[in-house]
Amino acid sequence: MSKDPGAKASANKMWGGRFSVSPAEIMEEINASIGFDKRLATQDIRGSKAHAQMLAAAGIITKEDAKRIIAGLEQILGEVDRGEMVWSRALEDVHMNVESRLKDAIGEPAGRLHTARSRNDQVATDFRLWVRDRIDDLDAALAELQLALARKADSHAATVMPGFTHLQPAQPVTFGHHLLAYVEMIGRDRGRLGDARARLNECPLGAAALAGTSFPIDRHATADALGFDRPTANSLDSVSDRDFALETLAAASICGMHLSRLAEEIVIWVTPQFGFIKLSDRFTTGSSIMPQKRNPDAAELSRAKVGRIAGGFQSLLMVMKGLPLAYSKDMQEDKEVTFDALDSLGLAVAAMAGMVEDMEPNADAMRGAAGRGYSTATDLADWLVRELKLPFRDAHHVTGRVVALAEGRGVELEALSLDDLKSIDPRFRRDALDVLSVDNSVKSRTSYGGTAPQNVRKMARGWLRKLEKAAAKA
């Protein structure tokens, strides 16, 4: 187990002899980042191992020193994993804490590790590695959410429900079709995160403080060792770029917005007024005073997370907007907001996947609501165009008069008789009554991407094959 290095550090700062006194307490308070950037420890050690290996291969340090450094770093990684690492605020950040612990563990060779690098390129590398890891985690979680939605969609490809515009009944759709809309949205979210990952996958290590280094380092070797596609091409940009975090947060904000929309619909659907779905006790809570309550708290909290996610994006954007090249201490503010935003998104994705699997639709309530609000009026207008060759605007006018008749009688369109339709336009025939059925309405929507059950089953099963195949390869 490591010992607390704080006392020694307060008298002899890691950056050497330039400063003769310890910083004021308030300076230490605003300057220290170890409280949050210790989350980068795994990535920091991974980067340091690659750097040590490269230094030895280039003949900059001896192979024996590299071997001892790597063994020491492995020891520290074990301490971190077991929760045994003692973190010192006096050492400011994760980089100095790891380096100080390495010196305690292996002695003099630890001081050779920082050759040909700076904390500037070190933190830029660590942060890229961390964001890349989180993108991979999020992609896997989003794929699980897509699977849950696609499975439910396949099971309910023919379960009729109202489709809405302006939250008013519009046209009948199926529950499966509605859920597949979110599968498509999340597919685009995964694409945006994948694009961000591809662009961030360049390695800043070796850019040093801002100008590169005079040592004969091999930046391609360290990039390859850390799984990057290539080293970054400009040393100034390498240490001052946080586009990768901004782009990831932007993609995360859009994804969080999509989850919030689904969460809002779940909140609406579980109300007694709608009664479209039921959530079990696993994803609902009660009231401290009203014993009848079953509150959709998981959905509400998922709906709220987008505020923190989008807030993180806006916060980092404001941090970066006026910074001259290259590194400024302002950029220490990049991590907390990114950590919090991506943690929030990961939690919301997991909660949403659980709710989708858990929710049980009330098919009778959905079908009953689908027939209200004159939702098959467009089908009647289409019949007039198709069968009587009316221009659509004329058909729209005729259908509007039919709706007004039903509304005046306080009935739905399906309750009207042929004589009722003929009172509006004598050219109506008996087969016009068939299109007023919500079941016939959804069956007729066979255009590509439409809500016909046969379409929904095909789309759902296509997604399932694609997602299950990808999961099997993972």
CSV table of C-alpha atoms in Angstrom, one decimal:
chain,number,residue,atom,x,y,z
A,1,MET,CA,0.0,0.0,0.0
A,2,SER,CA,1.3,3.5,-0.8
A,3,LYS,CA,2.1,6.0,1.9
A,4,ASP,CA,0.8,9.6,2.0
A,5,PRO,CA,3.3,11.8,0.0
A,6,GLY,CA,1.6,15.0,0.9
A,7,ALA,CA,4.0,16.3,3.6
A,8,LYS,CA,7.1,15.9,1.4
A,9,ALA,CA,5.3,17.5,-1.6
A,10,SER,CA,4.3,20.6,0.3
A,11,ALA,CA,8.0,21.5,0.9
A,12,ASN,CA,9.4,20.3,-2.5
A,13,LYS,CA,7.0,20.8,-5.3
A,14,MET,CA,7.3,18.4,-8.2
A,15,TRP,CA,8.1,21.2,-10.7
A,16,GLY,CA,11.4,21.9,-9.0
A,17,GLY,CA,13.4,24.8,-7.7
A,18,ARG,CA,11.6,27.7,-9.3
A,19,PHE,CA,9.3,28.2,-6.3
A,20,SER,CA,10.7,28.8,-2.8
A,21,VAL,CA,7.5,28.7,-0.7
A,22,SER,CA,4.4,26.6,-0.6
A,23,PRO,CA,1.3,28.0,-2.2
A,24,ALA,CA,-1.4,29.8,-0.2
A,25,GLU,CA,-4.2,27.6,1.0
A,26,ILE,CA,-6.7,29.2,-1.5
A,27,MET,CA,-4.3,28.6,-4.4
A,28,GLU,CA,-4.0,24.9,-3.5
A,29,GLU,CA,-7.8,24.8,-3.2
A,30,ILE,CA,-8.4,26.2,-6.7
A,31,ASN,CA,-5.5,24.6,-8.4
A,32,ALA,CA,-5.9,20.9,-7.2
A,33,SER,CA,-7.7,18.6,-9.5
A,34,ILE,CA,-7.0,15.2,-7.9
A,35,GLY,CA,-10.5,15.1,-6.4
A,36,PHE,CA,-11.9,14.4,-9.9
A,37,ASP,CA,-9.0,13.6,-12.3
A,38,LYS,CA,-8.0,10.5,-10.3
A,39,ARG,CA,-10.6,8.8,-12.5
A,40,LEU,CA,-7.9,9.0,-15.2
A,41,ALA,CA,-5.5,6.9,-13.3
A,42,THR,CA,-6.0,3.8,-15.4
A,43,GLN,CA,-5.5,5.8,-18.6
A,44,ASP,CA,-2.6,7.7,-17.1
A,45,ILE,CA,-0.8,4.5,-16.3
A,46,ARG,CA,-1.6,3.0,-19.7
A,47,GLY,CA,-0.1,6.0,-21.4
A,48,SER,CA,3.0,6.0,-19.1
A,49,LYS,CA,3.7,2.4,-19.9
A,50,ALA,CA,3.6,3.0,-23.6
A,51,HIS,CA,5.8,6.1,-23.2
A,52,ALA,CA,8.4,4.1,-21.2
A,53,GLN,CA,8.5,1.3,-23.7
A,54,MET,CA,9.0,3.8,-26.5
A,55,LEU,CA,11.8,5.7,-24.6
A,56,ALA,CA,13.6,2.4,-24.2
A,57,ALA,CA,13.1,1.3,-27.8
A,58,ALA,CA,14.5,4.7,-28.9
A,59,GLY,CA,17.5,4.4,-26.6
A,60,ILE,CA,16.5,7.4,-24.6
A,61,ILE,CA,16.4,5.4,-21.4
A,62,THR,CA,17.8,2.0,-20.6
A,63,LYS,CA,15.7,-1.1,-21.1
A,64,GLU,CA,16.4,-2.0,-17.4
A,65,ASP,CA,15.0,1.4,-16.3
A,66,ALA,CA,12.0,0.9,-18.5
A,67,LYS,CA,11.4,-2.6,-17.1
A,68,ARG,CA,11.5,-1.2,-13.5
A,69,ILE,CA,9.2,1.7,-14.5
A,70,ILE,CA,6.6,-0.6,-16.1
A,71,ALA,CA,6.7,-3.0,-13.1
A,72,GLY,CA,6.2,-0.1,-10.8
A,73,LEU,CA,3.3,1.2,-12.8
A,74,GLU,CA,1.7,-2.2,-12.8
A,75,GLN,CA,2.0,-2.3,-9.0
A,76,ILE,CA,0.4,1.2,-8.8
A,77,LEU,CA,-2.4,0.1,-11.1
A,78,GLY,CA,-3.1,-2.8,-8.7
A,79,GLU,CA,-3.3,-0.4,-5.8
A,80,VAL,CA,-5.7,1.8,-7.8
A,81,ASP,CA,-7.9,-1.1,-8.7
A,82,ARG,CA,-8.0,-2.3,-5.1
A,83,GLY,CA,-8.8,1.1,-3.7
A,84,GLU,CA,-5.4,1.2,-1.9
A,85,MET,CA,-3.9,4.2,-3.6
A,86,VAL,CA,-3.6,7.2,-1.3
A,87,TRP,CA,-4.2,10.4,-3.2
A,88,SER,CA,-2.6,13.7,-2.1
A,89,ARG,CA,-4.1,17.1,-2.8
A,90,ALA,CA,-0.7,18.7,-2.3
A,91,LEU,CA,0.4,16.9,-5.4
A,92,GLU,CA,-2.4,18.5,-7.4
A,93,ASP,CA,-3.3,15.9,-10.0
A,94,VAL,CA,-3.4,12.3,-11.0
A,95,HIS,CA,-0.1,12.6,-13.0
A,96,MET,CA,2.0,13.9,-10.1
A,97,ASN,CA,0.4,11.5,-7.7
A,98,VAL,CA,1.2,8.5,-9.9
A,99,GLU,CA,4.8,9.8,-10.5
A,100,SER,CA,5.4,10.4,-6.8
A,101,ARG,CA,4.1,6.9,-5.9
A,102,LEU,CA,6.3,5.5,-8.6
A,103,LYS,CA,9.3,7.1,-7.1
A,104,ASP,CA,8.4,5.7,-3.7
A,105,ALA,CA,8.1,2.2,-5.3
A,106,ILE,CA,11.2,2.1,-7.5
A,107,GLY,CA,13.4,5.0,-6.7
A,108,GLU,CA,15.6,7.0,-9.1
A,109,PRO,CA,14.4,5.4,-12.4
A,110,ALA,CA,11.0,6.9,-11.8
A,111,GLY,CA,12.5,10.4,-12.6
A,112,ARG,CA,13.3,9.3,-16.1
A,113,LEU,CA,9.7,8.6,-17.1
A,114,HIS,CA,8.8,12.2,-17.7
A,115,THR,CA,11.6,12.6,-20.3
A,116,ALA,CA,10.3,14.0,-23.6
A,117,ARG,CA,6.8,14.7,-22.4
A,118,SER,CA,4.8,17.3,-20.4
A,119,ARG,CA,1.7,17.2,-18.3
A,120,ASN,CA,0.1,19.0,-21.2
A,121,ASP,CA,0.4,16.2,-23.7
A,122,GLN,CA,0.0,13.6,-20.9
A,123,VAL,CA,-3.4,14.9,-19.8
A,124,ALA,CA,-4.5,15.4,-23.4
A,125,THR,CA,-3.7,11.7,-24.1
A,126,ASP,CA,-5.3,10.5,-20.8
A,127,PHE,CA,-8.5,12.4,-21.5
A,128,ARG,CA,-8.8,11.1,-25.1
A,129,LEU,CA,-8.3,7.6,-23.8
A,130,TRP,CA,-11.0,8.1,-21.1
A,131,VAL,CA,-13.5,9.6,-23.6
A,132,ARG,CA,-12.8,6.9,-26.1
A,133,ASP,CA,-13.4,4.2,-23.4
A,134,ARG,CA,-16.7,5.9,-22.4
A,135,ILE,CA,-17.9,6.1,-26.0
A,136,ASP,CA,-17.3,2.4,-26.3
A,137,ASP,CA,-19.3,1.7,-23.1
A,138,LEU,CA,-22.1,4.0,-24.3
A,139,ASP,CA,-22.2,2.4,-27.7
A,140,ALA,CA,-22.7,-1.0,-26.1
A,141,ALA,CA,-25.4,0.3,-23.8
A,142,LEU,CA,-27.2,2.0,-26.6
A,143,ALA,CA,-27.2,-1.2,-28.6
A,144,GLU,CA,-28.8,-3.0,-25.7
A,145,LEU,CA,-31.5,-0.3,-25.6
A,146,GLN,CA,-32.1,-0.8,-29.3
A,147,LEU,CA,-32.4,-4.5,-28.8
A,148,ALA,CA,-35.0,-4.0,-26.0
A,149,LEU,CA,-37.0,-1.6,-28.2
A,150,ALA,CA,-36.8,-3.9,-31.3
A,151,ARG,CA,-37.9,-7.0,-29.4
A,152,LYS,CA,-40.9,-5.1,-27.9
A,153,ALA,CA,-41.7,-3.7,-31.4
A,154,ASP,CA,-41.6,-7.2,-32.9
A,155,SER,CA,-44.0,-8.4,-30.2
A,156,HIS,CA,-46.4,-5.5,-30.8
A,157,ALA,CA,-46.1,-5.0,-34.5
A,158,ALA,CA,-49.9,-5.1,-34.8
A,159,THR,CA,-50.9,-3.5,-31.5
A,160,VAL,CA,-52.9,-0.4,-32.7
A,161,MET,CA,-52.4,2.9,-30.9
A,162,PRO,CA,-53.1,6.5,-31.7
A,163,GLY,CA,-50.4,8.5,-33.5
A,164,PHE,CA,-50.2,12.1,-32.5
A,165,THR,CA,-49.2,15.5,-33.8
A,166,HIS,CA,-49.4,18.4,-31.4
A,167,LEU,CA,-50.2,15.7,-28.9
A,168,GLN,CA,-53.6,15.5,-30.6
A,169,PRO,CA,-54.9,12.3,-32.2
A,170,ALA,CA,-53.7,12.3,-35.8
A,171,GLN,CA,-53.7,8.8,-37.5
A,172,PRO,CA,-53.6,5.3,-36.1
A,173,VAL,CA,-50.2,3.6,-35.9
A,174,THR,CA,-48.9,0.5,-34.1
A,175,PHE,CA,-47.0,0.4,-30.8
A,176,GLY,CA,-44.2,-1.5,-32.6
A,177,HIS,CA,-43.9,1.3,-35.2
A,178,HIS,CA,-43.7,3.9,-32.5
A,179,LEU,CA,-40.9,2.1,-30.7
A,180,LEU,CA,-39.0,1.6,-33.9
A,181,ALA,CA,-38.9,5.3,-34.3
A,182,TYR,CA,-36.6,5.4,-31.2
A,183,VAL,CA,-34.5,2.5,-32.6
A,184,GLU,CA,-33.8,4.8,-35.6
A,185,MET,CA,-33.0,7.8,-33.4
A,186,ILE,CA,-30.6,5.8,-31.2
A,187,GLY,CA,-29.0,4.4,-34.3
A,188,ARG,CA,-28.1,7.9,-35.4
A,189,ASP,CA,-26.9,8.7,-31.9
A,190,ARG,CA,-24.5,5.7,-32.1
A,191,GLY,CA,-23.4,7.0,-35.5
A,192,ARG,CA,-22.6,10.5,-34.1
A,193,LEU,CA,-20.7,9.0,-31.1
A,194,GLY,CA,-18.8,6.7,-33.6
A,195,ASP,CA,-17.9,9.7,-35.7
A,196,ALA,CA,-16.6,11.5,-32.6
A,197,ARG,CA,-14.6,8.4,-31.7
A,198,ALA,CA,-13.0,8.2,-35.2
A,199,ARG,CA,-11.9,11.9,-35.1
A,200,LEU,CA,-10.5,11.8,-31.5
A,201,ASN,CA,-8.5,8.7,-32.2
A,202,GLU,CA,-5.2,10.5,-32.7
A,203,CYS,CA,-2.5,10.5,-30.0
A,204,PRO,CA,-1.1,13.7,-28.5
A,205,LEU,CA,1.7,12.0,-26.6
A,206,GLY,CA,5.0,13.4,-27.6
A,207,ALA,CA,3.8,16.9,-28.4
A,208,ALA,CA,5.3,17.8,-25.0
A,209,ALA,CA,4.4,21.2,-23.5
A,210,LEU,CA,3.5,22.8,-26.9
A,211,ALA,CA,6.5,22.7,-29.3
A,212,GLY,CA,7.4,19.0,-29.5
A,213,THR,CA,10.7,17.7,-28.2
A,214,SER,CA,14.3,17.4,-29.3
A,215,PHE,CA,14.6,13.8,-28.1
A,216,PRO,CA,14.4,11.2,-30.9
A,217,ILE,CA,11.0,9.8,-29.9
A,218,ASP,CA,8.8,7.6,-32.0
A,219,ARG,CA,5.3,9.0,-31.7
A,220,HIS,CA,3.9,6.4,-34.1
A,221,ALA,CA,5.0,3.7,-31.7
A,222,THR,CA,3.2,5.2,-28.8
A,223,ALA,CA,0.1,5.9,-30.9
A,224,ASP,CA,0.0,2.3,-32.0
A,225,ALA,CA,0.6,1.0,-28.5
A,226,LEU,CA,-2.4,2.9,-27.2
A,227,GLY,CA,-4.7,1.9,-30.0
A,228,PHE,CA,-4.7,5.3,-31.8
A,229,ASP,CA,-4.8,5.5,-35.6
A,230,ARG,CA,-2.0,8.0,-35.8
A,231,PRO,CA,-0.2,10.7,-33.8
A,232,THR,CA,-1.6,14.2,-33.9
A,233,ALA,CA,0.0,16.3,-36.6
A,234,ASN,CA,0.6,19.7,-34.8
A,235,SER,CA,2.1,20.0,-31.3
A,236,LEU,CA,0.2,23.2,-30.5
A,237,ASP,CA,-3.1,21.7,-31.5
A,238,SER,CA,-2.3,18.5,-29.7
A,239,VAL,CA,-2.2,20.0,-26.2
A,240,SER,CA,-4.9,22.7,-26.7
A,241,ASP,CA,-7.6,20.7,-28.5
A,242,ARG,CA,-10.7,19.7,-26.6
A,243,ASP,CA,-12.8,19.4,-29.8
A,244,PHE,CA,-13.0,15.6,-29.1
A,245,ALA,CA,-14.7,16.2,-25.7
A,246,LEU,CA,-17.0,18.9,-27.2
A,247,GLU,CA,-18.1,16.8,-30.1
A,248,THR,CA,-18.7,13.8,-27.8
A,249,LEU,CA,-20.8,16.0,-25.5
A,250,ALA,CA,-22.7,17.4,-28.4
A,251,ALA,CA,-23.6,13.9,-29.6
A,252,ALA,CA,-24.4,12.9,-26.0
A,253,SER,CA,-26.7,15.9,-25.7
A,254,ILE,CA,-28.7,14.9,-28.8
A,255,CYS,CA,-28.9,11.3,-27.4
A,256,GLY,CA,-30.0,12.6,-24.1
A,257,MET,CA,-32.7,14.6,-25.8
A,258,HIS,CA,-34.0,11.5,-27.5
A,259,LEU,CA,-34.1,9.6,-24.3
A,260,SER,CA,-35.9,12.5,-22.7
A,261,ARG,CA,-38.6,12.4,-25.4
A,262,LEU,CA,-39.1,8.7,-24.8
A,263,ALA,CA,-39.2,9.2,-21.0
A,264,GLU,CA,-41.8,11.9,-21.4
A,265,GLU,CA,-44.0,9.6,-23.4
A,266,ILE,CA,-43.6,6.9,-20.8
A,267,VAL,CA,-44.7,9.5,-18.1
A,268,ILE,CA,-47.8,10.3,-20.2
A,269,TRP,CA,-48.6,6.7,-21.1
A,270,VAL,CA,-48.7,5.5,-17.5
A,271,THR,CA,-51.2,8.1,-16.3
A,272,PRO,CA,-54.7,6.9,-15.7
A,273,GLN,CA,-55.9,9.3,-18.3
A,274,PHE,CA,-53.9,7.5,-21.0
A,275,GLY,CA,-53.4,4.1,-19.4
A,276,PHE,CA,-51.4,2.9,-22.4
A,277,ILE,CA,-48.7,1.0,-20.4
A,278,LYS,CA,-47.9,-0.3,-17.0
A,279,LEU,CA,-44.6,-0.2,-15.2
A,280,SER,CA,-43.8,-2.6,-12.4
A,281,ASP,CA,-42.6,-1.7,-8.9
A,282,ARG,CA,-39.0,-2.0,-10.3
A,283,PHE,CA,-39.3,1.3,-12.0
A,284,THR,CA,-41.9,3.2,-10.0
A,285,THR,CA,-42.0,4.7,-6.5
A,286,GLY,CA,-44.8,5.5,-4.1
A,287,SER,CA,-45.8,8.7,-2.2
A,288,SER,CA,-45.1,9.5,1.4
A,289,ILE,CA,-48.7,10.7,1.9
A,290,MET,CA,-50.9,9.3,-1.0
A,291,PRO,CA,-51.0,5.5,-0.8
A,292,GLN,CA,-52.5,5.1,-4.2
A,293,LYS,CA,-49.6,6.7,-6.1
A,294,ARG,CA,-47.3,4.9,-8.5
A,295,ASN,CA,-44.9,7.5,-9.8
A,296,PRO,CA,-42.7,6.9,-12.9
A,297,ASP,CA,-39.6,8.4,-11.2
A,298,ALA,CA,-37.1,6.5,-13.3
A,299,ALA,CA,-38.6,8.0,-16.4
A,300,GLU,CA,-38.7,11.5,-14.9
A,301,LEU,CA,-35.1,11.3,-13.8
A,302,SER,CA,-34.0,10.1,-17.2
A,303,ARG,CA,-35.9,12.9,-18.7
A,304,ALA,CA,-34.1,15.4,-16.5
A,305,LYS,CA,-30.6,14.1,-17.2
A,306,VAL,CA,-30.4,15.9,-20.5
A,307,GLY,CA,-30.1,19.2,-18.6
A,308,ARG,CA,-26.9,18.1,-17.0
A,309,ILE,CA,-25.6,16.6,-20.3
A,310,ALA,CA,-26.3,19.6,-22.4
A,311,GLY,CA,-25.1,21.8,-19.6
A,312,GLY,CA,-21.8,20.1,-19.7
A,313,PHE,CA,-21.5,20.7,-23.4
A,314,GLN,CA,-22.3,24.4,-22.9
A,315,SER,CA,-20.0,24.8,-20.0
A,316,LEU,CA,-17.0,23.4,-21.9
A,317,LEU,CA,-17.8,25.4,-24.9
A,318,MET,CA,-17.7,28.6,-22.8
A,319,VAL,CA,-14.4,27.5,-21.2
A,320,MET,CA,-12.8,27.0,-24.6
A,321,LYS,CA,-14.2,29.9,-26.6
A,322,GLY,CA,-11.6,32.6,-25.8
A,323,LEU,CA,-8.4,30.6,-25.1
A,324,PRO,CA,-5.3,31.5,-27.0
A,325,LEU,CA,-3.0,28.7,-28.1
A,326,ALA,CA,-1.7,26.6,-26.5
A,327,TYR,CA,-2.6,25.3,-23.0
A,328,SER,CA,-4.2,27.3,-20.3
A,329,LYS,CA,-5.2,26.2,-16.8
A,330,ASP,CA,-8.8,27.0,-17.7
A,331,MET,CA,-8.8,23.6,-19.5
A,332,GLN,CA,-8.7,21.9,-16.2
A,333,GLU,CA,-12.4,22.6,-16.1
A,334,ASP,CA,-12.9,20.2,-19.0
A,335,LYS,CA,-13.1,17.0,-17.0
A,336,GLU,CA,-15.7,17.4,-14.3
A,337,VAL,CA,-18.4,18.4,-16.8
A,338,THR,CA,-17.4,15.7,-19.2
A,339,PHE,CA,-17.3,13.0,-16.5
A,340,ASP,CA,-20.7,14.1,-15.1
A,341,ALA,CA,-22.4,14.4,-18.5
A,342,LEU,CA,-21.3,11.0,-19.8
A,343,ASP,CA,-22.0,9.4,-16.4
A,344,SER,CA,-25.5,10.9,-16.6
A,345,LEU,CA,-26.1,9.6,-20.1
A,346,GLY,CA,-24.9,6.1,-19.2
A,347,LEU,CA,-27.3,6.0,-16.3
A,348,ALA,CA,-30.2,7.3,-18.3
A,349,VAL,CA,-29.5,4.7,-21.1
A,350,ALA,CA,-29.5,1.8,-18.6
A,351,ALA,CA,-32.7,3.0,-16.9
A,352,MET,CA,-34.4,3.4,-20.2
A,353,ALA,CA,-33.5,-0.1,-21.4
A,354,GLY,CA,-34.8,-1.5,-18.1
A,355,MET,CA,-38.1,0.4,-18.5
A,356,VAL,CA,-38.6,-0.7,-22.1
A,357,GLU,CA,-38.1,-4.3,-21.1
A,358,ASP,CA,-40.4,-3.8,-18.1
A,359,MET,CA,-43.3,-1.9,-19.6
A,360,GLU,CA,-46.5,-3.8,-20.6
A,361,PRO,CA,-48.8,-2.2,-23.1
A,362,ASN,CA,-52.6,-2.1,-22.5
A,363,ALA,CA,-53.7,-3.1,-26.0
A,364,ASP,CA,-57.4,-2.4,-25.4
A,365,ALA,CA,-56.7,1.1,-24.1
A,366,MET,CA,-54.5,1.9,-27.0
A,367,ARG,CA,-56.9,0.6,-29.6
A,368,GLY,CA,-59.8,2.5,-28.0
A,369,ALA,CA,-57.8,5.7,-28.0
A,370,ALA,CA,-56.8,5.1,-31.6
A,371,GLY,CA,-60.4,5.3,-32.8
A,372,ARG,CA,-61.1,8.6,-31.0
A,373,GLY,CA,-60.5,12.0,-32.4
A,374,TYR,CA,-61.6,11.1,-35.9
A,375,SER,CA,-58.2,9.6,-36.6
A,376,THR,CA,-59.3,7.8,-39.8
A,377,ALA,CA,-60.4,11.0,-41.5
A,378,THR,CA,-57.3,11.0,-43.7
A,379,ASP,CA,-58.2,7.4,-44.8
A,380,LEU,CA,-61.6,8.7,-45.9
A,381,ALA,CA,-60.1,11.5,-47.8
A,382,ASP,CA,-57.7,9.1,-49.5
A,383,TRP,CA,-60.7,6.9,-50.5
A,384,LEU,CA,-62.3,9.8,-52.2
A,385,VAL,CA,-59.1,10.6,-54.1
A,386,ARG,CA,-58.5,6.9,-55.0
A,387,GLU,CA,-62.1,5.8,-55.8
A,388,LEU,CA,-63.9,8.9,-56.9
A,389,LYS,CA,-60.8,10.7,-58.4
A,390,LEU,CA,-61.5,13.8,-56.5
A,391,PRO,CA,-58.6,16.3,-56.2
A,392,PHE,CA,-57.2,15.9,-52.7
A,393,ARG,CA,-58.2,19.4,-51.6
A,394,ASP,CA,-61.8,18.7,-52.6
A,395,ALA,CA,-61.6,15.4,-50.8
A,396,HIS,CA,-60.2,17.2,-47.7
A,397,HIS,CA,-63.2,19.5,-47.8
A,398,VAL,CA,-65.8,16.7,-48.1
A,399,THR,CA,-64.1,14.8,-45.3
A,400,GLY,CA,-64.1,17.9,-43.1
A,401,ARG,CA,-67.9,18.0,-43.4
A,402,VAL,CA,-68.1,14.3,-42.5
A,403,VAL,CA,-66.1,15.0,-39.4
A,404,ALA,CA,-68.3,18.0,-38.5
A,405,LEU,CA,-71.3,15.7,-38.8
A,406,ALA,CA,-69.8,13.1,-36.4
A,407,GLU,CA,-68.7,15.8,-34.0
A,408,GLY,CA,-72.2,17.3,-34.0
A,409,ARG,CA,-73.7,13.9,-33.1
A,410,GLY,CA,-71.0,13.2,-30.5
A,411,VAL,CA,-69.9,10.0,-32.2
A,412,GLU,CA,-66.7,8.7,-33.9
A,413,LEU,CA,-66.4,8.2,-37.6
A,414,GLU,CA,-66.9,4.5,-37.4
A,415,ALA,CA,-70.4,5.0,-35.9
A,416,LEU,CA,-71.6,6.8,-39.1
A,417,SER,CA,-73.8,4.9,-41.6
A,418,LEU,CA,-73.6,5.0,-45.4
A,419,ASP,CA,-76.7,7.2,-45.4
A,420,ASP,CA,-74.8,9.6,-43.2
A,421,LEU,CA,-72.0,9.8,-45.7
A,422,LYS,CA,-74.3,10.1,-48.6
A,423,SER,CA,-76.0,13.1,-46.9
A,424,ILE,CA,-72.6,14.9,-47.4
A,425,ASP,CA,-71.8,13.5,-50.8
A,426,PRO,CA,-74.2,11.1,-52.7
A,427,ARG,CA,-71.2,9.4,-54.5
A,428,PHE,CA,-70.1,7.6,-51.3
A,429,ARG,CA,-70.3,3.8,-51.6
A,430,ARG,CA,-70.5,1.1,-48.9
A,431,ASP,CA,-66.8,0.2,-49.2
A,432,ALA,CA,-66.0,3.7,-47.9
A,433,LEU,CA,-67.1,2.5,-44.5
A,434,ASP,CA,-64.3,-0.1,-44.4
A,435,VAL,CA,-61.6,2.6,-44.4
A,436,LEU,CA,-63.0,4.1,-41.1
A,437,SER,CA,-61.7,1.1,-39.1
A,438,VAL,CA,-58.4,1.7,-37.3
A,439,ASP,CA,-57.3,-1.8,-38.0
A,440,ASN,CA,-57.8,-1.3,-41.8
A,441,SER,CA,-56.1,2.1,-41.5
A,442,VAL,CA,-52.9,0.7,-40.2
A,443,LYS,CA,-52.9,-2.3,-42.5
A,444,SER,CA,-53.2,0.1,-45.5
A,445,ARG,CA,-50.0,2.0,-44.7
A,446,THR,CA,-47.7,-0.3,-46.6
A,447,SER,CA,-45.4,2.4,-48.1
A,448,TYR,CA,-41.8,1.9,-47.1
A,449,GLY,CA,-41.3,3.1,-43.5
A,450,GLY,CA,-45.1,3.0,-43.0
A,451,THR,CA,-47.0,1.6,-40.0
A,452,ALA,CA,-48.5,-1.6,-41.6
A,453,PRO,CA,-47.9,-4.5,-39.3
A,454,GLN,CA,-46.1,-6.4,-42.0
A,455,ASN,CA,-43.7,-3.5,-42.4
A,456,VAL,CA,-43.1,-3.2,-38.7
A,457,ARG,CA,-42.3,-6.9,-38.3
A,458,LYS,CA,-39.9,-6.8,-41.2
A,459,MET,CA,-38.1,-3.7,-39.8
A,460,ALA,CA,-38.0,-5.0,-36.3
A,461,ARG,CA,-36.6,-8.4,-37.3
A,462,GLY,CA,-34.1,-6.7,-39.5
A,463,TRP,CA,-32.9,-4.6,-36.6
A,464,LEU,CA,-32.8,-7.7,-34.4
A,465,ARG,CA,-30.7,-9.6,-36.8
A,466,LYS,CA,-28.3,-6.7,-37.2
A,467,LEU,CA,-28.0,-6.0,-33.5
A,468,GLU,CA,-27.7,-9.7,-32.4
A,469,LYS,CA,-25.0,-10.3,-35.0
A,470,ALA,CA,-23.0,-7.3,-33.8
A,471,ALA,CA,-23.5,-8.5,-30.1
A,472,ALA,CA,-22.2,-11.9,-31.0
A,473,LYS,CA,-19.0,-10.5,-32.5
A,474,ALA,CA,-18.4,-8.2,-29.5
